[in-house]
JSON list of C-alpha atoms in Angstrom, two decimals:
[
{"chain": "S", "resi": 1031, "resn": "MET", "atom": "CA", "xyz": [10.75, 10.41, 34.65]},
{"chain": "S", "resi": 1032, "resn": "LYS", "atom": "CA", "xyz": [9.53, 8.80, 31.24]},
{"chain": "S", "resi": 1033, "resn": "ILE", "atom": "CA", "xyz": [9.86, 10.96, 28.15]},
{"chain": "S", "resi": 1034, "resn": "ASP", "atom": "CA", "xyz": [7.75, 9.88, 25.25]},
{"chain": "S", "resi": 1035, "resn": "MET", "atom": "CA", "xyz": [9.56, 10.54, 22.11]},
{"chain": "S", "resi": 1036, "resn": "LYS", "atom": "CA", "xyz": [6.79, 9.23, 19.95]},
{"chain": "S", "resi": 1037, "resn": "GLN", "atom": "CA", "xyz": [4.33, 11.62, 20.19]},
{"chain": "S", "resi": 1038, "resn": "PRO", "atom": "CA", "xyz": [6.40, 14.50, 18.99]},
{"chain": "S", "resi": 1039, "resn": "ILE", "atom": "CA", "xyz": [7.61, 12.59, 16.18]},
{"chain": "S", "resi": 1040, "resn": "LEU", "atom": "CA", "xyz": [4.24, 11.66, 15.02]},
{"chain": "S", "resi": 1041, "resn": "GLN", "atom": "CA", "xyz": [2.86, 15.13, 15.71]},
{"chain": "S", "resi": 1042, "resn": "LYS", "atom": "CA", "xyz": [5.30, 16.34, 12.89]},
{"chain": "S", "resi": 1043, "resn": "ASN", "atom": "CA", "xyz": [4.87, 13.62, 10.77]},
{"chain": "S", "resi": 1044, "resn": "ASP", "atom": "CA", "xyz": [0.93, 14.22, 10.88]},
{"chain": "S", "resi": 1045, "resn": "SER", "atom": "CA", "xyz": [1.24, 18.00, 10.28]},
{"chain": "S", "resi": 1046, "resn": "ILE", "atom": "CA", "xyz": [3.28, 17.34, 6.77]},
{"chain": "S", "resi": 1047, "resn": "ALA", "atom": "CA", "xyz": [1.04, 14.45, 5.97]},
{"chain": "S", "resi": 1048, "resn": "ALA", "atom": "CA", "xyz": [-1.94, 17.08, 6.20]},
{"chain": "S", "resi": 1049, "resn": "GLU", "atom": "CA", "xyz": [0.18, 19.15, 3.98]},
{"chain": "S", "resi": 1050, "resn": "LEU", "atom": "CA", "xyz": [0.40, 16.36, 1.47]},
{"chain": "S", "resi": 1051, "resn": "ARG", "atom": "CA", "xyz": [-3.36, 15.66, 1.55]},
{"chain": "S", "resi": 1052, "resn": "ASP", "atom": "CA", "xyz": [-4.35, 19.04, 0.67]},
{"chain": "S", "resi": 1053, "resn": "ARG", "atom": "CA", "xyz": [-1.89, 18.95, -2.26]},
{"chain": "S", "resi": 1054, "resn": "PHE", "atom": "CA", "xyz": [-3.20, 15.46, -3.48]},
{"chain": "S", "resi": 1055, "resn": "ALA", "atom": "CA", "xyz": [-6.83, 16.77, -3.26]},
{"chain": "S", "resi": 1056, "resn": "ALA", "atom": "CA", "xyz": [-6.28, 20.00, -5.03]},
{"chain": "S", "resi": 1057, "resn": "ASN", "atom": "CA", "xyz": [-4.57, 17.83, -7.99]},
{"chain": "S", "resi": 1058, "resn": "HIS", "atom": "CA", "xyz": [-7.45, 15.31, -7.70]},
{"chain": "S", "resi": 1059, "resn": "VAL", "atom": "CA", "xyz": [-4.55, 12.54, -7.09]},
{"chain": "S", "resi": 1060, "resn": "TYR", "atom": "CA", "xyz": [-5.72, 9.31, -5.50]},
{"chain": "S", "resi": 1061, "resn": "VAL", "atom": "CA", "xyz": [-3.01, 7.82, -3.07]},
{"chain": "S", "resi": 1062, "resn": "VAL", "atom": "CA", "xyz": [-2.34, 4.19, -2.11]},
{"chain": "S", "resi": 1063, "resn": "ASP", "atom": "CA", "xyz": [-0.45, 3.29, 0.75]},
{"chain": "S", "resi": 1064, "resn": "LEU", "atom": "CA", "xyz": [0.51, -0.48, 0.20]},
{"chain": "S", "resi": 1065, "resn": "LEU", "atom": "CA", "xyz": [1.51, -2.49, 3.25]},
{"chain": "S", "resi": 1066, "resn": "ALA", "atom": "CA", "xyz": [2.85, -5.87, 3.52]},
{"chain": "S", "resi": 1067, "resn": "SER", "atom": "CA", "xyz": [5.77, -8.17, 4.63]},
{"chain": "S", "resi": 1068, "resn": "PRO", "atom": "CA", "xyz": [9.10, -8.90, 2.20]},
{"chain": "S", "resi": 1069, "resn": "GLY", "atom": "CA", "xyz": [8.13, -11.38, -0.24]},
{"chain": "S", "resi": 1070, "resn": "SER", "atom": "CA", "xyz": [4.26, -10.68, -0.42]},
{"chain": "S", "resi": 1071, "resn": "GLY", "atom": "CA", "xyz": [4.39, -9.88, -4.04]},
{"chain": "S", "resi": 1072, "resn": "LYS", "atom": "CA", "xyz": [4.10, -6.01, -3.52]},
{"chain": "S", "resi": 1073, "resn": "THR", "atom": "CA", "xyz": [5.71, -5.17, -6.66]},
{"chain": "S", "resi": 1074, "resn": "SER", "atom": "CA", "xyz": [4.02, -7.80, -8.76]},
{"chain": "S", "resi": 1075, "resn": "THR", "atom": "CA", "xyz": [0.74, -6.57, -7.45]},
{"chain": "S", "resi": 1076, "resn": "ILE", "atom": "CA", "xyz": [1.55, -2.86, -8.25]},
{"chain": "S", "resi": 1077, "resn": "LEU", "atom": "CA", "xyz": [2.70, -4.07, -12.01]},
{"chain": "S", "resi": 1078, "resn": "ALA", "atom": "CA", "xyz": [-0.60, -5.94, -12.06]},
{"chain": "S", "resi": 1079, "resn": "THR", "atom": "CA", "xyz": [-2.52, -3.13, -10.90]},
{"chain": "S", "resi": 1080, "resn": "ILE", "atom": "CA", "xyz": [-0.74, -0.61, -13.49]},
{"chain": "S", "resi": 1081, "resn": "ASP", "atom": "CA", "xyz": [-1.48, -3.11, -16.30]},
{"chain": "S", "resi": 1082, "resn": "ALA", "atom": "CA", "xyz": [-5.17, -2.91, -15.59]},
{"chain": "S", "resi": 1083, "resn": "LEU", "atom": "CA", "xyz": [-5.46, 0.64, -14.84]},
{"chain": "S", "resi": 1084, "resn": "ARG", "atom": "CA", "xyz": [-3.09, 2.36, -17.42]},
{"chain": "S", "resi": 1085, "resn": "ASP", "atom": "CA", "xyz": [-5.53, 2.54, -20.35]},
{"chain": "S", "resi": 1086, "resn": "GLU", "atom": "CA", "xyz": [-7.68, 5.14, -17.97]},
{"chain": "S", "resi": 1087, "resn": "PHE", "atom": "CA", "xyz": [-5.46, 6.49, -15.43]},
{"chain": "S", "resi": 1088, "resn": "ASN", "atom": "CA", "xyz": [-1.74, 8.19, -15.36]},
{"chain": "S", "resi": 1089, "resn": "ILE", "atom": "CA", "xyz": [0.10, 6.46, -12.65]},
{"chain": "S", "resi": 1090, "resn": "ALA", "atom": "CA", "xyz": [3.47, 7.13, -10.57]},
{"chain": "S", "resi": 1091, "resn": "VAL", "atom": "CA", "xyz": [5.17, 4.54, -7.98]},
{"chain": "S", "resi": 1092, "resn": "ILE", "atom": "CA", "xyz": [6.86, 5.77, -4.78]},
{"chain": "S", "resi": 1093, "resn": "GLU", "atom": "CA", "xyz": [9.19, 2.87, -3.66]},
{"chain": "S", "resi": 1094, "resn": "GLY", "atom": "CA", "xyz": [10.09, 2.65, -0.37]},
{"chain": "S", "resi": 1095, "resn": "ASP", "atom": "CA", "xyz": [13.13, 0.16, 0.70]},
{"chain": "S", "resi": 1096, "resn": "ILE", "atom": "CA", "xyz": [15.76, -0.03, 3.10]},
{"chain": "S", "resi": 1097, "resn": "ALA", "atom": "CA", "xyz": [18.51, -0.19, 0.57]},
{"chain": "S", "resi": 1098, "resn": "SER", "atom": "CA", "xyz": [18.45, -0.81, -3.43]},
{"chain": "S", "resi": 1099, "resn": "SER", "atom": "CA", "xyz": [16.43, 0.44, -6.32]},
{"chain": "S", "resi": 1100, "resn": "VAL", "atom": "CA", "xyz": [15.41, -3.05, -7.74]},
{"chain": "S", "resi": 1101, "resn": "ASP", "atom": "CA", "xyz": [11.77, -2.54, -7.34]},
{"chain": "S", "resi": 1102, "resn": "ALA", "atom": "CA", "xyz": [11.82, 0.95, -8.71]},
{"chain": "S", "resi": 1103, "resn": "GLU", "atom": "CA", "xyz": [13.79, -0.12, -11.67]},
{"chain": "S", "resi": 1104, "resn": "LYS", "atom": "CA", "xyz": [11.04, -2.80, -12.39]},
{"chain": "S", "resi": 1105, "resn": "ILE", "atom": "CA", "xyz": [8.52, -0.21, -12.48]},
{"chain": "S", "resi": 1106, "resn": "LYS", "atom": "CA", "xyz": [10.33, 2.21, -14.76]},
{"chain": "S", "resi": 1107, "resn": "ALA", "atom": "CA", "xyz": [10.44, -0.63, -17.19]},
{"chain": "S", "resi": 1108, "resn": "GLN", "atom": "CA", "xyz": [7.20, -1.04, -17.93]},
{"chain": "S", "resi": 1109, "resn": "GLY", "atom": "CA", "xyz": [6.94, 2.92, -18.68]},
{"chain": "S", "resi": 1110, "resn": "THR", "atom": "CA", "xyz": [5.52, 4.17, -15.22]},
{"chain": "S", "resi": 1111, "resn": "ALA", "atom": "CA", "xyz": [7.04, 6.93, -13.44]},
{"chain": "S", "resi": 1112, "resn": "ALA", "atom": "CA", "xyz": [8.93, 5.68, -10.28]},
{"chain": "S", "resi": 1113, "resn": "VAL", "atom": "CA", "xyz": [10.62, 7.42, -7.42]},
{"chain": "S", "resi": 1114, "resn": "GLN", "atom": "CA", "xyz": [12.98, 5.42, -5.21]},
{"chain": "S", "resi": 1115, "resn": "ILE", "atom": "CA", "xyz": [13.20, 6.12, -1.39]},
{"chain": "S", "resi": 1116, "resn": "ASN", "atom": "CA", "xyz": [15.90, 4.55, 0.53]},
{"chain": "S", "resi": 1117, "resn": "THR", "atom": "CA", "xyz": [15.30, 4.46, 4.28]},
{"chain": "S", "resi": 1118, "resn": "GLY", "atom": "CA", "xyz": [19.00, 3.66, 5.36]},
{"chain": "S", "resi": 1119, "resn": "GLY", "atom": "CA", "xyz": [17.57, 1.19, 7.86]},
{"chain": "S", "resi": 1120, "resn": "ALA", "atom": "CA", "xyz": [14.31, 2.51, 8.90]},
{"chain": "S", "resi": 1121, "resn": "CYS", "atom": "CA", "xyz": [11.32, 0.26, 8.78]},
{"chain": "S", "resi": 1122, "resn": "HIS", "atom": "CA", "xyz": [8.90, 2.69, 7.58]},
{"chain": "S", "resi": 1123, "resn": "LEU", "atom": "CA", "xyz": [8.17, 5.63, 5.40]},
{"chain": "S", "resi": 1124, "resn": "GLU", "atom": "CA", "xyz": [7.36, 8.86, 6.87]},
{"chain": "S", "resi": 1125, "resn": "SER", "atom": "CA", "xyz": [5.55, 12.08, 5.48]},
{"chain": "S", "resi": 1126, "resn": "ALA", "atom": "CA", "xyz": [8.65, 14.08, 5.09]},
{"chain": "S", "resi": 1127, "resn": "MET", "atom": "CA", "xyz": [10.20, 11.37, 2.84]},
{"chain": "S", "resi": 1128, "resn": "ILE", "atom": "CA", "xyz": [6.98, 11.14, 0.71]},
{"chain": "S", "resi": 1129, "resn": "LYS", "atom": "CA", "xyz": [7.24, 14.93, 0.59]},
{"chain": "S", "resi": 1130, "resn": "ARG", "atom": "CA", "xyz": [10.42, 15.01, -1.02]},
{"chain": "S", "resi": 1131, "resn": "ALA", "atom": "CA", "xyz": [9.48, 12.10, -3.36]},
{"chain": "S", "resi": 1132, "resn": "VAL", "atom": "CA", "xyz": [6.04, 14.06, -4.51]},
{"chain": "S", "resi": 1133, "resn": "ASP", "atom": "CA", "xyz": [8.36, 17.20, -5.10]},
{"chain": "S", "resi": 1134, "resn": "VAL", "atom": "CA", "xyz": [9.71, 15.38, -8.44]},
{"chain": "S", "resi": 1135, "resn": "LEU", "atom": "CA", "xyz": [6.48, 14.24, -9.53]},
{"chain": "S", "resi": 1136, "resn": "ASP", "atom": "CA", "xyz": [4.07, 16.46, -11.81]},
{"chain": "S", "resi": 1137, "resn": "LEU", "atom": "CA", "xyz": [0.96, 16.04, -9.68]},
{"chain": "S", "resi": 1138, "resn": "GLU", "atom": "CA", "xyz": [-1.22, 17.91, -12.28]},
{"chain": "S", "resi": 1139, "resn": "ARG", "atom": "CA", "xyz": [-0.92, 15.17, -14.80]},
{"chain": "S", "resi": 1140, "resn": "LEU", "atom": "CA", "xyz": [-1.53, 12.07, -12.34]},
{"chain": "S", "resi": 1141, "resn": "ASP", "atom": "CA", "xyz": [-4.36, 10.22, -11.46]},
{"chain": "S", "resi": 1142, "resn": "LEU", "atom": "CA", "xyz": [-3.00, 7.58, -8.91]},
{"chain": "S", "resi": 1143, "resn": "ILE", "atom": "CA", "xyz": [0.19, 7.38, -6.75]},
{"chain": "S", "resi": 1144, "resn": "ILE", "atom": "CA", "xyz": [1.08, 3.86, -5.26]},
{"chain": "S", "resi": 1145, "resn": "ILE", "atom": "CA", "xyz": [3.00, 3.86, -2.52]},
{"chain": "S", "resi": 1146, "resn": "GLU", "atom": "CA", "xyz": [5.19, 0.60, -1.74]},
{"chain": "S", "resi": 1147, "resn": "ASN", "atom": "CA", "xyz": [6.05, 0.96, 1.76]},
{"chain": "S", "resi": 1148, "resn": "VAL", "atom": "CA", "xyz": [8.94, -0.67, 3.27]},
{"chain": "S", "resi": 1149, "resn": "GLY", "atom": "CA", "xyz": [8.13, -4.65, 4.17]},
{"chain": "S", "resi": 1150, "resn": "ASN", "atom": "CA", "xyz": [7.17, -4.71, 7.53]},
{"chain": "S", "resi": 1151, "resn": "LEU", "atom": "CA", "xyz": [3.65, -5.45, 9.43]},
{"chain": "S", "resi": 1152, "resn": "VAL", "atom": "CA", "xyz": [4.22, -3.24, 12.30]},
{"chain": "S", "resi": 1153, "resn": "CYS", "atom": "CA", "xyz": [5.95, 0.12, 12.30]},
{"chain": "S", "resi": 1154, "resn": "PRO", "atom": "CA", "xyz": [4.23, 1.56, 9.00]},
{"chain": "S", "resi": 1155, "resn": "THR", "atom": "CA", "xyz": [0.76, 1.66, 10.62]},
{"chain": "S", "resi": 1156, "resn": "ASP", "atom": "CA", "xyz": [1.43, 4.49, 12.88]},
{"chain": "S", "resi": 1157, "resn": "PHE", "atom": "CA", "xyz": [2.79, 7.00, 9.93]},
{"chain": "S", "resi": 1158, "resn": "ASP", "atom": "CA", "xyz": [0.23, 8.84, 7.98]},
{"chain": "S", "resi": 1159, "resn": "LEU", "atom": "CA", "xyz": [1.55, 9.58, 4.41]},
{"chain": "S", "resi": 1160, "resn": "GLY", "atom": "CA", "xyz": [-1.13, 11.86, 3.22]},
{"chain": "S", "resi": 1161, "resn": "GLU", "atom": "CA", "xyz": [-2.67, 8.93, 1.47]},
{"chain": "S", "resi": 1162, "resn": "ASN", "atom": "CA", "xyz": [-6.52, 8.27, 0.83]},
{"chain": "S", "resi": 1163, "resn": "VAL", "atom": "CA", "xyz": [-6.27, 4.35, 1.60]},
{"chain": "S", "resi": 1164, "resn": "LYS", "atom": "CA", "xyz": [-4.06, 1.92, 3.38]},
{"chain": "S", "resi": 1165, "resn": "VAL", "atom": "CA", "xyz": [-4.06, -1.57, 1.56]},
{"chain": "S", "resi": 1166, "resn": "MET", "atom": "CA", "xyz": [-2.57, -4.49, 3.20]},
{"chain": "S", "resi": 1167, "resn": "ILE", "atom": "CA", "xyz": [-1.21, -7.41, 1.17]},
{"chain": "S", "resi": 1168, "resn": "LEU", "atom": "CA", "xyz": [-0.72, -10.98, 2.65]},
{"chain": "S", "resi": 1169, "resn": "SER", "atom": "CA", "xyz": [0.41, -13.83, 0.48]},
{"chain": "S", "resi": 1170, "resn": "VAL", "atom": "CA", "xyz": [-0.84, -17.52, 1.07]},
{"chain": "S", "resi": 1171, "resn": "PRO", "atom": "CA", "xyz": [2.90, -18.96, 2.08]},
{"chain": "S", "resi": 1172, "resn": "GLU", "atom": "CA", "xyz": [2.89, -16.38, 4.95]},
{"chain": "S", "resi": 1173, "resn": "GLY", "atom": "CA", "xyz": [-0.06, -18.22, 6.80]},
{"chain": "S", "resi": 1174, "resn": "ASP", "atom": "CA", "xyz": [-3.40, -17.78, 7.78]},
{"chain": "S", "resi": 1175, "resn": "ASP", "atom": "CA", "xyz": [-2.63, -16.61, 11.26]},
{"chain": "S", "resi": 1176, "resn": "LYS", "atom": "CA", "xyz": [-1.00, -13.41, 10.41]},
{"chain": "S", "resi": 1177, "resn": "PRO", "atom": "CA", "xyz": [-4.43, -11.29, 11.33]},
{"chain": "S", "resi": 1178, "resn": "LEU", "atom": "CA", "xyz": [-3.96, -12.87, 14.95]},
{"chain": "S", "resi": 1179, "resn": "LYS", "atom": "CA", "xyz": [-0.29, -12.05, 14.97]},
{"chain": "S", "resi": 1180, "resn": "TYR", "atom": "CA", "xyz": [-0.43, -8.68, 13.53]},
{"chain": "S", "resi": 1181, "resn": "PRO", "atom": "CA", "xyz": [-3.93, -7.27, 14.13]},
{"chain": "S", "resi": 1182, "resn": "GLY", "atom": "CA", "xyz": [-2.91, -3.56, 13.99]},
{"chain": "S", "resi": 1183, "resn": "VAL", "atom": "CA", "xyz": [-1.98, -3.84, 10.26]},
{"chain": "S", "resi": 1184, "resn": "PHE", "atom": "CA", "xyz": [-5.24, -5.36, 9.24]},
{"chain": "S", "resi": 1185, "resn": "GLN", "atom": "CA", "xyz": [-7.25, -3.05, 11.48]},
{"chain": "S", "resi": 1186, "resn": "ALA", "atom": "CA", "xyz": [-5.49, 0.02, 9.83]},
{"chain": "S", "resi": 1187, "resn": "ALA", "atom": "CA", "xyz": [-6.04, -1.16, 6.03]},
{"chain": "S", "resi": 1188, "resn": "GLN", "atom": "CA", "xyz": [-9.24, 0.02, 4.12]},
{"chain": "S", "resi": 1189, "resn": "ALA", "atom": "CA", "xyz": [-8.62, -3.27, 2.09]},
{"chain": "S", "resi": 1190, "resn": "VAL", "atom": "CA", "xyz": [-6.86, -6.31, 2.31]},
{"chain": "S", "resi": 1191, "resn": "ILE", "atom": "CA", "xyz": [-5.40, -8.48, -0.93]},
{"chain": "S", "resi": 1192, "resn": "LEU", "atom": "CA", "xyz": [-4.53, -12.12, -0.31]},
{"chain": "S", "resi": 1193, "resn": "ASN", "atom": "CA", "xyz": [-1.77, -12.68, -3.01]},
{"chain": "S", "resi": 1194, "resn": "LYS", "atom": "CA", "xyz": [-0.60, -15.83, -4.53]},
{"chain": "S", "resi": 1195, "resn": "VAL", "atom": "CA", "xyz": [-4.03, -18.08, -4.35]},
{"chain": "S", "resi": 1196, "resn": "ASP", "atom": "CA", "xyz": [-2.63, -20.27, -7.04]},
{"chain": "S", "resi": 1197, "resn": "THR", "atom": "CA", "xyz": [-0.35, -21.86, -4.24]},
{"chain": "S", "resi": 1198, "resn": "LEU", "atom": "CA", "xyz": [-3.17, -22.70, -1.96]},
{"chain": "S", "resi": 1199, "resn": "PRO", "atom": "CA", "xyz": [-2.99, -26.30, -3.11]},
{"chain": "S", "resi": 1200, "resn": "VAL", "atom": "CA", "xyz": [0.52, -26.44, -1.74]},
{"chain": "S", "resi": 1201, "resn": "PHE", "atom": "CA", "xyz": [0.38, -24.91, 1.43]},
{"chain": "S", "resi": 1202, "resn": "ASN", "atom": "CA", "xyz": [-1.60, -25.20, 4.61]},
{"chain": "S", "resi": 1203, "resn": "PHE", "atom": "CA", "xyz": [-3.49, -22.28, 4.46]},
{"chain": "S", "resi": 1204, "resn": "ASP", "atom": "CA", "xyz": [-6.92, -22.06, 6.08]},
{"chain": "S", "resi": 1205, "resn": "ARG", "atom": "CA", "xyz": [-8.73, -19.52, 3.82]},
{"chain": "S", "resi": 1206, "resn": "GLU", "atom": "CA", "xyz": [-11.95, -19.58, 6.02]},
{"chain": "S", "resi": 1207, "resn": "ALA", "atom": "CA", "xyz": [-10.30, -19.17, 8.84]},
{"chain": "S", "resi": 1208, "resn": "PHE", "atom": "CA", "xyz": [-8.31, -16.02, 7.57]},
{"chain": "S", "resi": 1209, "resn": "GLU", "atom": "CA", "xyz": [-11.00, -14.37, 6.14]},
{"chain": "S", "resi": 1210, "resn": "SER", "atom": "CA", "xyz": [-13.12, -15.02, 9.38]},
{"chain": "S", "resi": 1211, "resn": "SER", "atom": "CA", "xyz": [-10.21, -13.14, 11.28]},
{"chain": "S", "resi": 1212, "resn": "VAL", "atom": "CA", "xyz": [-9.84, -10.29, 9.04]},
{"chain": "S", "resi": 1213, "resn": "LYS", "atom": "CA", "xyz": [-13.70, -9.47, 9.35]},
{"chain": "S", "resi": 1214, "resn": "GLN", "atom": "CA", "xyz": [-13.76, -9.65, 13.04]},
{"chain": "S", "resi": 1215, "resn": "LEU", "atom": "CA", "xyz": [-10.83, -7.07, 13.22]},
{"chain": "S", "resi": 1216, "resn": "ASN", "atom": "CA", "xyz": [-11.94, -4.77, 10.27]},
{"chain": "S", "resi": 1217, "resn": "PRO", "atom": "CA", "xyz": [-15.74, -5.76, 9.00]},
{"chain": "S", "resi": 1218, "resn": "THR", "atom": "CA", "xyz": [-15.90, -3.18, 6.51]},
{"chain": "S", "resi": 1219, "resn": "ALA", "atom": "CA", "xyz": [-12.44, -4.00, 4.47]},
{"chain": "S", "resi": 1220, "resn": "PRO", "atom": "CA", "xyz": [-12.96, -5.88, 1.35]},
{"chain": "S", "resi": 1221, "resn": "ILE", "atom": "CA", "xyz": [-10.89, -9.17, 0.75]},
{"chain": "S", "resi": 1222, "resn": "PHE", "atom": "CA", "xyz": [-9.41, -9.44, -2.97]},
{"chain": "S", "resi": 1223, "resn": "SER", "atom": "CA", "xyz": [-7.91, -12.74, -3.65]},
{"chain": "S", "resi": 1224, "resn": "ILE", "atom": "CA", "xyz": [-5.47, -12.37, -6.64]},
{"chain": "S", "resi": 1225, "resn": "ALA", "atom": "CA", "xyz": [-2.45, -14.18, -8.29]},
{"chain": "S", "resi": 1226, "resn": "ALA", "atom": "CA", "xyz": [-0.83, -11.01, -9.71]},
{"chain": "S", "resi": 1227, "resn": "THR", "atom": "CA", "xyz": [1.87, -12.64, -11.38]},
{"chain": "S", "resi": 1228, "resn": "LYS", "atom": "CA", "xyz": [-0.66, -14.38, -13.75]},
{"chain": "S", "resi": 1229, "resn": "GLY", "atom": "CA", "xyz": [-3.23, -11.78, -13.28]},
{"chain": "S", "resi": 1230, "resn": "ASP", "atom": "CA", "xyz": [-5.98, -14.07, -11.63]},
{"chain": "S", "resi": 1231, "resn": "GLY", "atom": "CA", "xyz": [-8.42, -11.75, -9.65]},
{"chain": "S", "resi": 1232, "resn": "VAL", "atom": "CA", "xyz": [-6.72, -8.63, -10.44]},
{"chain": "S", "resi": 1233, "resn": "GLU", "atom": "CA", "xyz": [-9.77, -6.94, -12.39]},
{"chain": "S", "resi": 1234, "resn": "GLU", "atom": "CA", "xyz": [-11.93, -6.96, -9.26]},
{"chain": "S", "resi": 1235, "resn": "TRP", "atom": "CA", "xyz": [-9.39, -5.37, -7.37]},
{"chain": "S", "resi": 1236, "resn": "ALA", "atom": "CA", "xyz": [-8.86, -2.89, -9.91]},
{"chain": "S", "resi": 1237, "resn": "THR", "atom": "CA", "xyz": [-12.37, -2.08, -10.60]},
{"chain": "S", "resi": 1238, "resn": "TRP", "atom": "CA", "xyz": [-12.59, -1.30, -6.74]},
{"chain": "S", "resi": 1239, "resn": "LEU", "atom": "CA", "xyz": [-9.53, 1.06, -6.95]},
{"chain": "S", "resi": 1240, "resn": "ALA", "atom": "CA", "xyz": [-10.48, 2.67, -10.21]},
{"chain": "S", "resi": 1241, "resn": "ASP", "atom": "CA", "xyz": [-14.33, 3.68, -8.61]},
{"chain": "S", "resi": 1242, "resn": "LYS", "atom": "CA", "xyz": [-12.16, 5.32, -5.56]},
{"chain": "S", "resi": 1243, "resn": "ILE", "atom": "CA", "xyz": [-10.17, 7.45, -8.18]},
{"chain": "S", "resi": 1244, "resn": "ARG", "atom": "CA", "xyz": [-13.12, 8.43, -10.34]},
{"chain": "S", "resi": 1245, "resn": "ALA", "atom": "CA", "xyz": [-14.80, 9.53, -7.13]},
{"chain": "S", "resi": 1246, "resn": "ILE", "atom": "CA", "xyz": [-12.42, 12.25, -6.54]},
{"chain": "S", "resi": 1247, "resn": "GLN", "atom": "CA", "xyz": [-12.02, 13.59, -10.02]}
]
């Protein structure tokens, strides 16, 4: 006899996610679920995004990590509200965790919440967090073959960020092959090429996101 434990877990998660989505919509808050491997530059991308958008929008960040609060402290140091979630070993965030984090935020004053999911290219794709959009970050040092090895996350993303493009001359990264693989998996997802720590390419990504935020206000 086979017992499928995944389905009831996802059903409960999706129910809470639906409640969160209603809360976000009622308060006109746009929510981004940021997916990536460890070391891809999630936090640096968040910081660059905040710098590009903070003059127009009120932003908060929910940081998901297995342990520590290092990234949340970096966000707070830049004057942005940040809530830390430590999963205690779980490889992804779930909607119940997001609900507890959201309960300490003032949604009426926010325009954008960025969720930094746990660094992982597999687990987070199955879990709805009530977000408006999932965004995938891949960094150049990780290699151009990741869409072939982890197709699910690229299919789930509504946008893809290629980070650390300033290192292209150093690594054997076939940009054309990467973009072709992404387009085969997800023809409608835009690809933004950035170097987050230097600010290169961030404006195009931030403009795309700003248009999405304005559309729900």
